[in-house]
């Protein structure tokens, strides 16, 4: 099992550009989430999904869009990048009924 | 809403020293509690967990006890190693099996030889 994979590892964007952060898991987990990590702020939940076709907003959803067309994939879209979206983004997955949440290695995003 | 408060870091210790990282929480009901560790340049890994009051989670020499009366889940280790240098996150799930976690801000631990 590859676990949770994220691409790219690092990205530089200009203000106003759009991009998609990819996340995939091969553990057949129902739950998937996106978090952002900022210095002194811990991890904050952006969006999450409890299954294919079902998504919901977390604590900081503005400026981000998600969809879940398959169990394996949960891409995060930045519609029009802003410097405030400079952060490290983590994708996570979890099997329904189990406690452990598995994290990907992260995507470091810099918006100029 | 639910929240987790951790002591601010960095915590700087010498090898073989005793470690305590404080964590308190606010939640309704009976949350599950977790400690995650993030080594430099990596994602988060589950270190230990406890799902009900008075449970003790343990792993790799680390321990934490779920104290409902003080709403705390402090992380301890009797003798730290240089390889324990990392950022430690306390987190909660409002109830067992909930889909997402609420995290504290993280505490950086630096251990010197």
PDB file of C-alpha atoms in Angstrom:
ATOM      1  CA  UNK A   1       0.000   0.000   0.000  1.00  0.00           C
ATOM      2  CA  UNK A   2       1.230   3.480  -0.877  1.00  0.00           C
ATOM      3  CA  UNK A   3      -1.023   4.984   1.802  1.00  0.00           C
ATOM      4  CA  UNK A   4      -1.950   8.627   1.219  1.00  0.00           C
ATOM      5  CA  UNK A   5      -0.110  10.322  -1.636  1.00  0.00           C
ATOM      6  CA  UNK A   6      -0.063  14.016  -2.526  1.00  0.00           C
ATOM      7  CA  UNK A   7       1.193  15.861  -5.564  1.00  0.00           C
ATOM      8  CA  UNK A   8       2.939  18.161  -6.135  1.00  0.00           C
ATOM      9  CA  UNK A   9       5.343  18.395  -3.192  1.00  0.00           C
ATOM     10  CA  UNK A  10       6.039  22.056  -3.814  1.00  0.00           C
ATOM     11  CA  UNK A  11       4.384  24.695  -5.967  1.00  0.00           C
ATOM     12  CA  UNK A  12       4.832  28.393  -6.612  1.00  0.00           C
ATOM     13  CA  UNK A  13       1.858  30.353  -7.946  1.00  0.00           C
ATOM     14  CA  UNK A  14       1.204  33.943  -8.865  1.00  0.00           C
ATOM     15  CA  UNK A  15      -1.764  35.751  -7.370  1.00  0.00           C
ATOM     16  CA  UNK A  16      -4.904  34.956  -9.352  1.00  0.00           C
ATOM     17  CA  UNK A  17      -3.701  31.665 -10.807  1.00  0.00           C
ATOM     18  CA  UNK A  18      -5.660  28.491 -10.238  1.00  0.00           C
ATOM     19  CA  UNK A  19      -4.389  25.015  -9.506  1.00  0.00           C
ATOM     20  CA  UNK A  20      -5.400  21.622  -8.161  1.00  0.00           C
ATOM     21  CA  UNK A  21      -3.661  19.786  -5.347  1.00  0.00           C
ATOM     22  CA  UNK A  22      -3.989  16.069  -5.818  1.00  0.00           C
ATOM     23  CA  UNK A  23      -4.643  13.533  -3.068  1.00  0.00           C
ATOM     24  CA  UNK A  24      -5.126   9.793  -3.423  1.00  0.00           C
ATOM     25  CA  UNK A  25      -5.370   6.859  -1.018  1.00  0.00           C
ATOM     26  CA  UNK A  26      -5.330   3.138  -1.722  1.00  0.00           C
ATOM     27  CA  UNK A  27      -6.704   1.921   1.616  1.00  0.00           C
ATOM     28  CA  UNK A  28     -10.388   2.087   0.644  1.00  0.00           C
ATOM     29  CA  UNK A  29     -11.021   4.695   3.342  1.00  0.00           C
ATOM     30  CA  UNK A  30     -14.406   6.373   3.364  1.00  0.00           C
ATOM     31  CA  UNK A  31     -13.333   9.594   5.091  1.00  0.00           C
ATOM     32  CA  UNK A  32     -10.929  12.072   3.509  1.00  0.00           C
ATOM     33  CA  UNK A  33      -9.965  15.570   4.637  1.00  0.00           C
ATOM     34  CA  UNK A  34      -7.860  18.549   3.678  1.00  0.00           C
ATOM     35  CA  UNK A  35      -6.026  20.603   6.287  1.00  0.00           C
ATOM     36  CA  UNK A  36      -3.741  23.586   6.058  1.00  0.00           C
ATOM     37  CA  UNK A  37      -0.848  24.113   8.437  1.00  0.00           C
ATOM     38  CA  UNK A  38       0.369  27.596   9.238  1.00  0.00           C
ATOM     39  CA  UNK A  39       2.997  28.665  11.798  1.00  0.00           C
ATOM     40  CA  UNK A  40       1.454  29.066  15.231  1.00  0.00           C
ATOM     41  CA  UNK A  41      -1.971  27.961  13.998  1.00  0.00           C
ATOM     42  CA  UNK A  42      -1.762  24.187  14.047  1.00  0.00           C
ATOM     43  CA  UNK A  43      -3.828  22.336  11.443  1.00  0.00           C
ATOM     44  CA  UNK A  44      -7.131  23.781  10.323  1.00  0.00           C
ATOM     45  CA  UNK A  45      -9.750  21.832   8.419  1.00  0.00           C
ATOM     46  CA  UNK A  46     -10.590  23.131   4.931  1.00  0.00           C
ATOM     47  CA  UNK A  47     -13.012  20.555   3.482  1.00  0.00           C
ATOM     48  CA  UNK A  48     -13.837  16.953   4.146  1.00  0.00           C
ATOM     49  CA  UNK A  49     -15.730  14.046   2.639  1.00  0.00           C
ATOM     50  CA  UNK A  50     -17.449  11.051   4.224  1.00  0.00           C
ATOM     51  CA  UNK A  51     -17.769   9.170   0.951  1.00  0.00           C
ATOM     52  CA  UNK A  52     -17.865   9.442  -2.826  1.00  0.00           C
ATOM     53  CA  UNK A  53     -20.192  12.225  -3.897  1.00  0.00           C
ATOM     54  CA  UNK A  54     -20.400  13.762  -0.405  1.00  0.00           C
ATOM     55  CA  UNK A  55     -18.355  16.782   0.690  1.00  0.00           C
ATOM     56  CA  UNK A  56     -18.693  19.426   3.371  1.00  0.00           C
ATOM     57  CA  UNK A  57     -16.950  22.565   4.568  1.00  0.00           C
ATOM     58  CA  UNK A  58     -14.541  22.742   7.453  1.00  0.00           C
ATOM     59  CA  UNK A  59     -13.241  25.685   9.440  1.00  0.00           C
ATOM     60  CA  UNK A  60     -11.541  27.615   6.606  1.00  0.00           C
ATOM     61  CA  UNK A  61     -13.237  26.728   3.270  1.00  0.00           C
ATOM     62  CA  UNK A  62     -13.184  30.104   1.506  1.00  0.00           C
ATOM     63  CA  UNK A  63     -11.169  30.138  -1.717  1.00  0.00           C
ATOM     64  CA  UNK A  64     -11.102  26.343  -2.018  1.00  0.00           C
ATOM     65  CA  UNK A  65     -13.254  23.837  -3.841  1.00  0.00           C
ATOM     66  CA  UNK A  66     -13.385  20.033  -3.603  1.00  0.00           C
ATOM     67  CA  UNK A  67     -15.137  17.106  -5.211  1.00  0.00           C
ATOM     68  CA  UNK A  68     -15.121  13.366  -4.511  1.00  0.00           C
ATOM     69  CA  UNK A  69     -16.034  11.398  -7.603  1.00  0.00           C
ATOM     70  CA  UNK A  70     -14.231   8.233  -6.473  1.00  0.00           C
ATOM     71  CA  UNK A  71     -13.351   6.712  -3.111  1.00  0.00           C
ATOM     72  CA  UNK A  72      -9.635   6.991  -3.885  1.00  0.00           C
ATOM     73  CA  UNK A  73      -9.265  10.623  -4.963  1.00  0.00           C
ATOM     74  CA  UNK A  74      -9.994  13.921  -3.228  1.00  0.00           C
ATOM     75  CA  UNK A  75      -8.536  16.895  -5.140  1.00  0.00           C
ATOM     76  CA  UNK A  76      -8.409  20.398  -3.679  1.00  0.00           C
ATOM     77  CA  UNK A  77      -8.848  23.296  -6.093  1.00  0.00           C
ATOM     78  CA  UNK A  78      -7.656  26.830  -5.564  1.00  0.00           C
ATOM     79  CA  UNK A  79      -9.885  28.958  -7.738  1.00  0.00           C
ATOM     80  CA  UNK A  80      -7.893  32.215  -7.682  1.00  0.00           C
ATOM     81  CA  UNK A  81      -4.771  31.982  -5.536  1.00  0.00           C
ATOM     82  CA  UNK A  82      -4.052  34.673  -2.943  1.00  0.00           C
ATOM     83  CA  UNK A  83      -0.912  35.238  -0.812  1.00  0.00           C
ATOM     84  CA  UNK A  84      -2.983  34.293   2.262  1.00  0.00           C
ATOM     85  CA  UNK A  85      -3.167  30.770   0.839  1.00  0.00           C
ATOM     86  CA  UNK A  86       0.587  30.316   1.217  1.00  0.00           C
ATOM     87  CA  UNK A  87       0.723  27.295   3.489  1.00  0.00           C
ATOM     88  CA  UNK A  88       1.469  23.607   3.792  1.00  0.00           C
ATOM     89  CA  UNK A  89      -1.496  21.462   2.805  1.00  0.00           C
ATOM     90  CA  UNK A  90      -2.115  17.999   4.185  1.00  0.00           C
ATOM     91  CA  UNK A  91      -4.554  15.418   2.968  1.00  0.00           C
ATOM     92  CA  UNK A  92      -5.730  12.723   5.369  1.00  0.00           C
ATOM     93  CA  UNK A  93      -7.905   9.641   5.230  1.00  0.00           C
ATOM     94  CA  UNK A  94      -9.620   7.425   7.760  1.00  0.00           C
ATOM     95  CA  UNK A  95     -11.689   4.274   7.648  1.00  0.00           C
ATOM     96  CA  UNK A  96     -15.202   4.525   8.969  1.00  0.00           C
ATOM     97  CA  UNK A  97     -15.389   3.052  12.462  1.00  0.00           C
ATOM     98  CA  UNK A  98     -11.646   3.277  13.084  1.00  0.00           C
ATOM     99  CA  UNK A  99      -9.816   5.961  15.028  1.00  0.00           C
ATOM    100  CA  UNK A 100      -6.532   6.390  13.195  1.00  0.00           C
ATOM    101  CA  UNK A 101      -6.279   9.140  10.610  1.00  0.00           C
ATOM    102  CA  UNK A 102      -3.483   8.723   8.021  1.00  0.00           C
ATOM    103  CA  UNK A 103      -1.754  11.759   6.587  1.00  0.00           C
ATOM    104  CA  UNK A 104      -0.016  12.397   3.301  1.00  0.00           C
ATOM    105  CA  UNK A 105       3.445  13.992   3.137  1.00  0.00           C
ATOM    106  CA  UNK A 106       2.063  17.446   2.374  1.00  0.00           C
ATOM    107  CA  UNK A 107       2.189  20.036  -0.403  1.00  0.00           C
ATOM    108  CA  UNK A 108       4.065  23.265   0.256  1.00  0.00           C
ATOM    109  CA  UNK A 109       2.410  26.151  -1.623  1.00  0.00           C
ATOM    110  CA  UNK A 110       3.845  29.616  -2.097  1.00  0.00           C
ATOM    111  CA  UNK A 111       1.629  32.313  -3.617  1.00  0.00           C
ATOM    112  CA  UNK A 112       3.440  35.431  -4.760  1.00  0.00           C
TER     113      UNK A 112
ATOM    114  CA  UNK B   1     -17.164  24.628  19.621  1.00  0.00           C
ATOM    115  CA  UNK B   2     -14.520  22.061  20.373  1.00  0.00           C
ATOM    116  CA  UNK B   3     -10.973  23.253  20.992  1.00  0.00           C
ATOM    117  CA  UNK B   4      -7.561  22.010  22.065  1.00  0.00           C
ATOM    118  CA  UNK B   5      -4.951  24.056  23.903  1.00  0.00           C
ATOM    119  CA  UNK B   6      -1.304  23.037  24.065  1.00  0.00           C
ATOM    120  CA  UNK B   7       1.653  24.573  25.827  1.00  0.00           C
ATOM    121  CA  UNK B   8       3.695  26.805  23.590  1.00  0.00           C
ATOM    122  CA  UNK B   9       7.125  25.759  22.481  1.00  0.00           C
ATOM    123  CA  UNK B  10       9.765  25.236  21.711  1.00  0.00           C
ATOM    124  CA  UNK B  11      10.522  22.855  24.515  1.00  0.00           C
ATOM    125  CA  UNK B  12      14.275  22.412  24.740  1.00  0.00           C
ATOM    126  CA  UNK B  13      15.687  19.425  26.645  1.00  0.00           C
ATOM    127  CA  UNK B  14      18.880  17.499  26.998  1.00  0.00           C
ATOM    128  CA  UNK B  15      18.983  13.840  26.073  1.00  0.00           C
ATOM    129  CA  UNK B  16      17.576  11.548  28.819  1.00  0.00           C
ATOM    130  CA  UNK B  17      15.552  14.358  30.411  1.00  0.00           C
ATOM    131  CA  UNK B  18      11.905  13.932  31.413  1.00  0.00           C
ATOM    132  CA  UNK B  19       9.316  15.343  29.027  1.00  0.00           C
ATOM    133  CA  UNK B  20       5.869  16.755  29.698  1.00  0.00           C
ATOM    134  CA  UNK B  21       3.791  18.540  27.069  1.00  0.00           C
ATOM    135  CA  UNK B  22       0.510  19.841  28.440  1.00  0.00           C
ATOM    136  CA  UNK B  23      -2.764  19.524  26.550  1.00  0.00           C
ATOM    137  CA  UNK B  24      -6.240  20.537  27.668  1.00  0.00           C
ATOM    138  CA  UNK B  25      -9.448  20.377  25.709  1.00  0.00           C
ATOM    139  CA  UNK B  26     -12.969  21.747  25.517  1.00  0.00           C
ATOM    140  CA  UNK B  27     -15.640  19.498  24.118  1.00  0.00           C
ATOM    141  CA  UNK B  28     -19.151  18.345  24.834  1.00  0.00           C
ATOM    142  CA  UNK B  29     -19.728  14.701  25.510  1.00  0.00           C
ATOM    143  CA  UNK B  30     -16.935  12.160  25.472  1.00  0.00           C
ATOM    144  CA  UNK B  31     -14.325  12.900  22.826  1.00  0.00           C
ATOM    145  CA  UNK B  32     -11.528  10.604  21.722  1.00  0.00           C
ATOM    146  CA  UNK B  33      -8.061  12.113  22.272  1.00  0.00           C
ATOM    147  CA  UNK B  34      -4.894  11.754  20.229  1.00  0.00           C
ATOM    148  CA  UNK B  35      -1.269  12.759  20.066  1.00  0.00           C
ATOM    149  CA  UNK B  36       0.250  13.076  16.604  1.00  0.00           C
ATOM    150  CA  UNK B  37       3.936  13.636  15.834  1.00  0.00           C
ATOM    151  CA  UNK B  38       5.425  15.439  12.846  1.00  0.00           C
ATOM    152  CA  UNK B  39       9.098  14.862  12.099  1.00  0.00           C
ATOM    153  CA  UNK B  40      10.892  17.499  10.013  1.00  0.00           C
ATOM    154  CA  UNK B  41       9.704  17.557   6.412  1.00  0.00           C
ATOM    155  CA  UNK B  42       7.109  14.840   6.926  1.00  0.00           C
ATOM    156  CA  UNK B  43       3.381  14.451   7.443  1.00  0.00           C
ATOM    157  CA  UNK B  44       1.716  13.652  10.751  1.00  0.00           C
ATOM    158  CA  UNK B  45       1.793  10.200  12.321  1.00  0.00           C
ATOM    159  CA  UNK B  46      -0.419   8.924  15.092  1.00  0.00           C
ATOM    160  CA  UNK B  47       1.649   8.524  18.265  1.00  0.00           C
ATOM    161  CA  UNK B  48      -1.006   7.367  20.728  1.00  0.00           C
ATOM    162  CA  UNK B  49      -4.684   7.647  21.516  1.00  0.00           C
ATOM    163  CA  UNK B  50      -7.283   7.198  24.248  1.00  0.00           C
ATOM    164  CA  UNK B  51     -10.989   6.847  23.691  1.00  0.00           C
ATOM    165  CA  UNK B  52     -12.488   7.035  27.172  1.00  0.00           C
ATOM    166  CA  UNK B  53     -11.856   8.539  30.582  1.00  0.00           C
ATOM    167  CA  UNK B  54      -8.895   7.109  32.548  1.00  0.00           C
ATOM    168  CA  UNK B  55      -7.560   5.288  29.480  1.00  0.00           C
ATOM    169  CA  UNK B  56      -3.802   5.496  29.086  1.00  0.00           C
ATOM    170  CA  UNK B  57      -2.363   5.568  25.588  1.00  0.00           C
ATOM    171  CA  UNK B  58       1.264   4.558  25.110  1.00  0.00           C
ATOM    172  CA  UNK B  59       3.749   4.077  22.291  1.00  0.00           C
ATOM    173  CA  UNK B  60       7.557   4.320  21.844  1.00  0.00           C
ATOM    174  CA  UNK B  61       7.993   5.228  25.531  1.00  0.00           C
ATOM    175  CA  UNK B  62       5.445   8.058  25.373  1.00  0.00           C
ATOM    176  CA  UNK B  63       2.339   7.996  27.570  1.00  0.00           C
ATOM    177  CA  UNK B  64      -0.773  10.106  28.049  1.00  0.00           C
ATOM    178  CA  UNK B  65      -3.765   9.585  30.338  1.00  0.00           C
ATOM    179  CA  UNK B  66      -7.284  10.775  29.504  1.00  0.00           C
ATOM    180  CA  UNK B  67      -8.361  12.851  32.531  1.00  0.00           C
ATOM    181  CA  UNK B  68     -11.978  13.891  32.193  1.00  0.00           C
ATOM    182  CA  UNK B  69     -12.081  15.689  35.546  1.00  0.00           C
ATOM    183  CA  UNK B  70      -9.336  18.085  34.427  1.00  0.00           C
ATOM    184  CA  UNK B  71     -10.094  17.832  30.671  1.00  0.00           C
ATOM    185  CA  UNK B  72      -6.443  17.049  30.047  1.00  0.00           C
ATOM    186  CA  UNK B  73      -4.313  14.638  28.020  1.00  0.00           C
ATOM    187  CA  UNK B  74      -0.709  15.503  28.874  1.00  0.00           C
ATOM    188  CA  UNK B  75       2.078  13.764  26.967  1.00  0.00           C
ATOM    189  CA  UNK B  76       5.007  12.342  28.969  1.00  0.00           C
ATOM    190  CA  UNK B  77       8.206  10.450  28.337  1.00  0.00           C
ATOM    191  CA  UNK B  78      10.684   9.408  30.980  1.00  0.00           C
ATOM    192  CA  UNK B  79      13.879   9.789  28.941  1.00  0.00           C
ATOM    193  CA  UNK B  80      13.904  11.653  25.634  1.00  0.00           C
ATOM    194  CA  UNK B  81      16.284  11.010  22.767  1.00  0.00           C
ATOM    195  CA  UNK B  82      17.624  13.285  20.050  1.00  0.00           C
ATOM    196  CA  UNK B  83      15.451  11.352  17.593  1.00  0.00           C
ATOM    197  CA  UNK B  84      12.340  12.539  19.476  1.00  0.00           C
ATOM    198  CA  UNK B  85      12.894  16.074  18.172  1.00  0.00           C
ATOM    199  CA  UNK B  86       9.680  16.883  16.311  1.00  0.00           C
ATOM    200  CA  UNK B  87       6.441  18.819  16.543  1.00  0.00           C
ATOM    201  CA  UNK B  88       3.754  17.207  18.696  1.00  0.00           C
ATOM    202  CA  UNK B  89       0.055  17.846  18.144  1.00  0.00           C
ATOM    203  CA  UNK B  90      -2.750  17.101  20.542  1.00  0.00           C
ATOM    204  CA  UNK B  91      -6.102  16.465  18.844  1.00  0.00           C
ATOM    205  CA  UNK B  92      -9.639  15.385  19.554  1.00  0.00           C
ATOM    206  CA  UNK B  93     -12.496  13.718  17.770  1.00  0.00           C
ATOM    207  CA  UNK B  94     -15.909  14.687  19.198  1.00  0.00           C
ATOM    208  CA  UNK B  95     -16.919  11.070  19.373  1.00  0.00           C
ATOM    209  CA  UNK B  96     -15.507   7.749  18.326  1.00  0.00           C
ATOM    210  CA  UNK B  97     -15.514   7.365  14.567  1.00  0.00           C
ATOM    211  CA  UNK B  98     -16.177  11.028  13.746  1.00  0.00           C
ATOM    212  CA  UNK B  99     -14.786  11.944  10.366  1.00  0.00           C
ATOM    213  CA  UNK B 100     -12.378  14.778  11.247  1.00  0.00           C
ATOM    214  CA  UNK B 101     -10.081  16.002  14.023  1.00  0.00           C
ATOM    215  CA  UNK B 102      -9.632  19.281  15.891  1.00  0.00           C
ATOM    216  CA  UNK B 103      -5.950  20.031  16.492  1.00  0.00           C
ATOM    217  CA  UNK B 104      -3.991  22.104  18.945  1.00  0.00           C
ATOM    218  CA  UNK B 105      -1.364  24.491  17.603  1.00  0.00           C
ATOM    219  CA  UNK B 106       1.491  22.060  18.104  1.00  0.00           C
ATOM    220  CA  UNK B 107       4.523  22.057  20.387  1.00  0.00           C
ATOM    221  CA  UNK B 108       8.033  21.820  19.006  1.00  0.00           C
ATOM    222  CA  UNK B 109      10.431  19.621  20.975  1.00  0.00           C
ATOM    223  CA  UNK B 110      14.169  20.057  20.528  1.00  0.00           C
ATOM    224  CA  UNK B 111      16.451  17.500  22.194  1.00  0.00           C
ATOM    225  CA  UNK B 112      20.188  18.127  22.325  1.00  0.00           C
ATOM    226  CA  UNK B 113      22.894  15.472  22.900  1.00  0.00           C
TER     227      UNK B 113
END
